[in-house]
């Protein structure tokens, strides 16, 4: 009888440990904006996020939309996004929940000098989650406020520091969702491509997480400029 109780207790503890959010992870993304002219741009962003330090996927995503530049300092964008997220933090679980989003944002950019740039972004999202074995289908509305500073160090290298706060309304509650503090080094490969690598301290309501981030961006110009 005692052996059975110990076995049940160990299984319970192990299952809870496996269900906890990993303390670290990797976020890899590719951004391929397509500019039709100085005003209009097609936004493209694809990402792969790992389950802890393994190469197993926690999430796949694709975001697309249209961006319009109003002035040298202001631009706005809107579009849709598709997310596929593992329904638990266990590698043995192969179920991915589907999420569809509408998103809208406005950006304000200011040049402090010829080396320092500040960008503020307000984004709203309407999130539609499909039913899974763990949860029923539901809808959420999220607001995101991001502030970013980028300092040019050399002709090739710059340093990026950003903070993004998120608040979400779901299940009849408007609560803190997450906060992201990001430090990245940016390498300008050429006039149209860059590579970013850095660290993100991601604060969830239950615990913090340490994320390694890598982003490749290639601007495609169709207007010949």
PDB file of N, CA and C in Angstrom, residues 51 56-57 60 85-97 133-134:
ATOM      1  N   UNK A  51      10.520  24.681 -27.358  1.00  0.00           N
ATOM      2  CA  UNK A  51      10.085  24.206 -26.049  1.00  0.00           C
ATOM      3  C   UNK A  51      11.320  24.068 -25.174  1.00  0.00           C
ATOM      4  N   UNK A  56      12.508  21.082 -30.078  1.00  0.00           N
ATOM      5  CA  UNK A  56      11.081  20.795 -30.248  1.00  0.00           C
ATOM      6  C   UNK A  56      10.289  22.097 -30.291  1.00  0.00           C
ATOM      7  N   UNK A  57       9.277  22.134 -31.124  1.00  0.00           N
ATOM      8  CA  UNK A  57       8.489  23.356 -31.306  1.00  0.00           C
ATOM      9  C   UNK A  57       7.490  23.545 -30.175  1.00  0.00           C
ATOM     10  N   UNK A  60       4.467  27.767 -33.716  1.00  0.00           N
ATOM     11  CA  UNK A  60       4.724  28.269 -35.063  1.00  0.00           C
ATOM     12  C   UNK A  60       3.816  29.476 -35.279  1.00  0.00           C
ATOM     13  N   UNK A  85       0.139  26.534 -31.302  1.00  0.00           N
ATOM     14  CA  UNK A  85       0.850  26.454 -30.030  1.00  0.00           C
ATOM     15  C   UNK A  85       0.588  25.115 -29.362  1.00  0.00           C
ATOM     16  N   UNK A  86       1.653  24.467 -28.912  1.00  0.00           N
ATOM     17  CA  UNK A  86       1.514  23.193 -28.190  1.00  0.00           C
ATOM     18  C   UNK A  86       0.644  23.406 -26.951  1.00  0.00           C
ATOM     19  N   UNK A  87      -0.273  22.498 -26.703  1.00  0.00           N
ATOM     20  CA  UNK A  87      -1.261  22.705 -25.641  1.00  0.00           C
ATOM     21  C   UNK A  87      -0.734  22.397 -24.240  1.00  0.00           C
ATOM     22  N   UNK A  88       0.493  21.892 -24.126  1.00  0.00           N
ATOM     23  CA  UNK A  88       1.142  21.731 -22.825  1.00  0.00           C
ATOM     24  C   UNK A  88       2.644  21.824 -23.054  1.00  0.00           C
ATOM     25  N   UNK A  89       3.406  21.810 -21.959  1.00  0.00           N
ATOM     26  CA  UNK A  89       4.864  21.915 -22.059  1.00  0.00           C
ATOM     27  C   UNK A  89       5.533  20.548 -22.034  1.00  0.00           C
ATOM     28  N   UNK A  90       4.802  19.498 -22.341  1.00  0.00           N
ATOM     29  CA  UNK A  90       5.347  18.153 -22.396  1.00  0.00           C
ATOM     30  C   UNK A  90       5.651  17.768 -23.839  1.00  0.00           C
ATOM     31  N   UNK A  91       6.865  17.260 -24.084  1.00  0.00           N
ATOM     32  CA  UNK A  91       7.251  16.864 -25.447  1.00  0.00           C
ATOM     33  C   UNK A  91       6.388  15.724 -25.974  1.00  0.00           C
ATOM     34  N   UNK A  92       5.870  14.905 -25.069  1.00  0.00           N
ATOM     35  CA  UNK A  92       5.055  13.771 -25.493  1.00  0.00           C
ATOM     36  C   UNK A  92       3.683  14.197 -25.999  1.00  0.00           C
ATOM     37  N   UNK A  93       3.316  15.438 -25.713  1.00  0.00           N
ATOM     38  CA  UNK A  93       2.038  15.965 -26.185  1.00  0.00           C
ATOM     39  C   UNK A  93       2.234  16.571 -27.574  1.00  0.00           C
ATOM     40  N   UNK A  94       1.573  16.026 -28.570  1.00  0.00           N
ATOM     41  CA  UNK A  94       1.737  16.488 -29.949  1.00  0.00           C
ATOM     42  C   UNK A  94       0.536  17.290 -30.447  1.00  0.00           C
ATOM     43  N   UNK A  95      -0.327  17.705 -29.523  1.00  0.00           N
ATOM     44  CA  UNK A  95      -1.479  18.507 -29.929  1.00  0.00           C
ATOM     45  C   UNK A  95      -1.097  19.987 -29.948  1.00  0.00           C
ATOM     46  N   UNK A  96      -1.429  20.666 -31.049  1.00  0.00           N
ATOM     47  CA  UNK A  96      -1.194  22.099 -31.184  1.00  0.00           C
ATOM     48  C   UNK A  96      -2.534  22.813 -31.333  1.00  0.00           C
ATOM     49  N   UNK A  97      -2.743  23.808 -30.487  1.00  0.00           N
ATOM     50  CA  UNK A  97      -3.969  24.596 -30.572  1.00  0.00           C
ATOM     51  C   UNK A  97      -3.847  25.674 -31.634  1.00  0.00           C
ATOM     52  N   UNK A 133      -8.187  19.669 -26.606  1.00  0.00           N
ATOM     53  CA  UNK A 133      -8.556  18.672 -25.604  1.00  0.00           C
ATOM     54  C   UNK A 133      -8.502  19.252 -24.187  1.00  0.00           C
ATOM     55  N   UNK A 134      -7.728  20.344 -24.008  1.00  0.00           N
ATOM     56  CA  UNK A 134      -7.578  20.949 -22.683  1.00  0.00           C
ATOM     57  C   UNK A 134      -8.544  22.106 -22.430  1.00  0.00           C
TER      58      UNK A 134
END
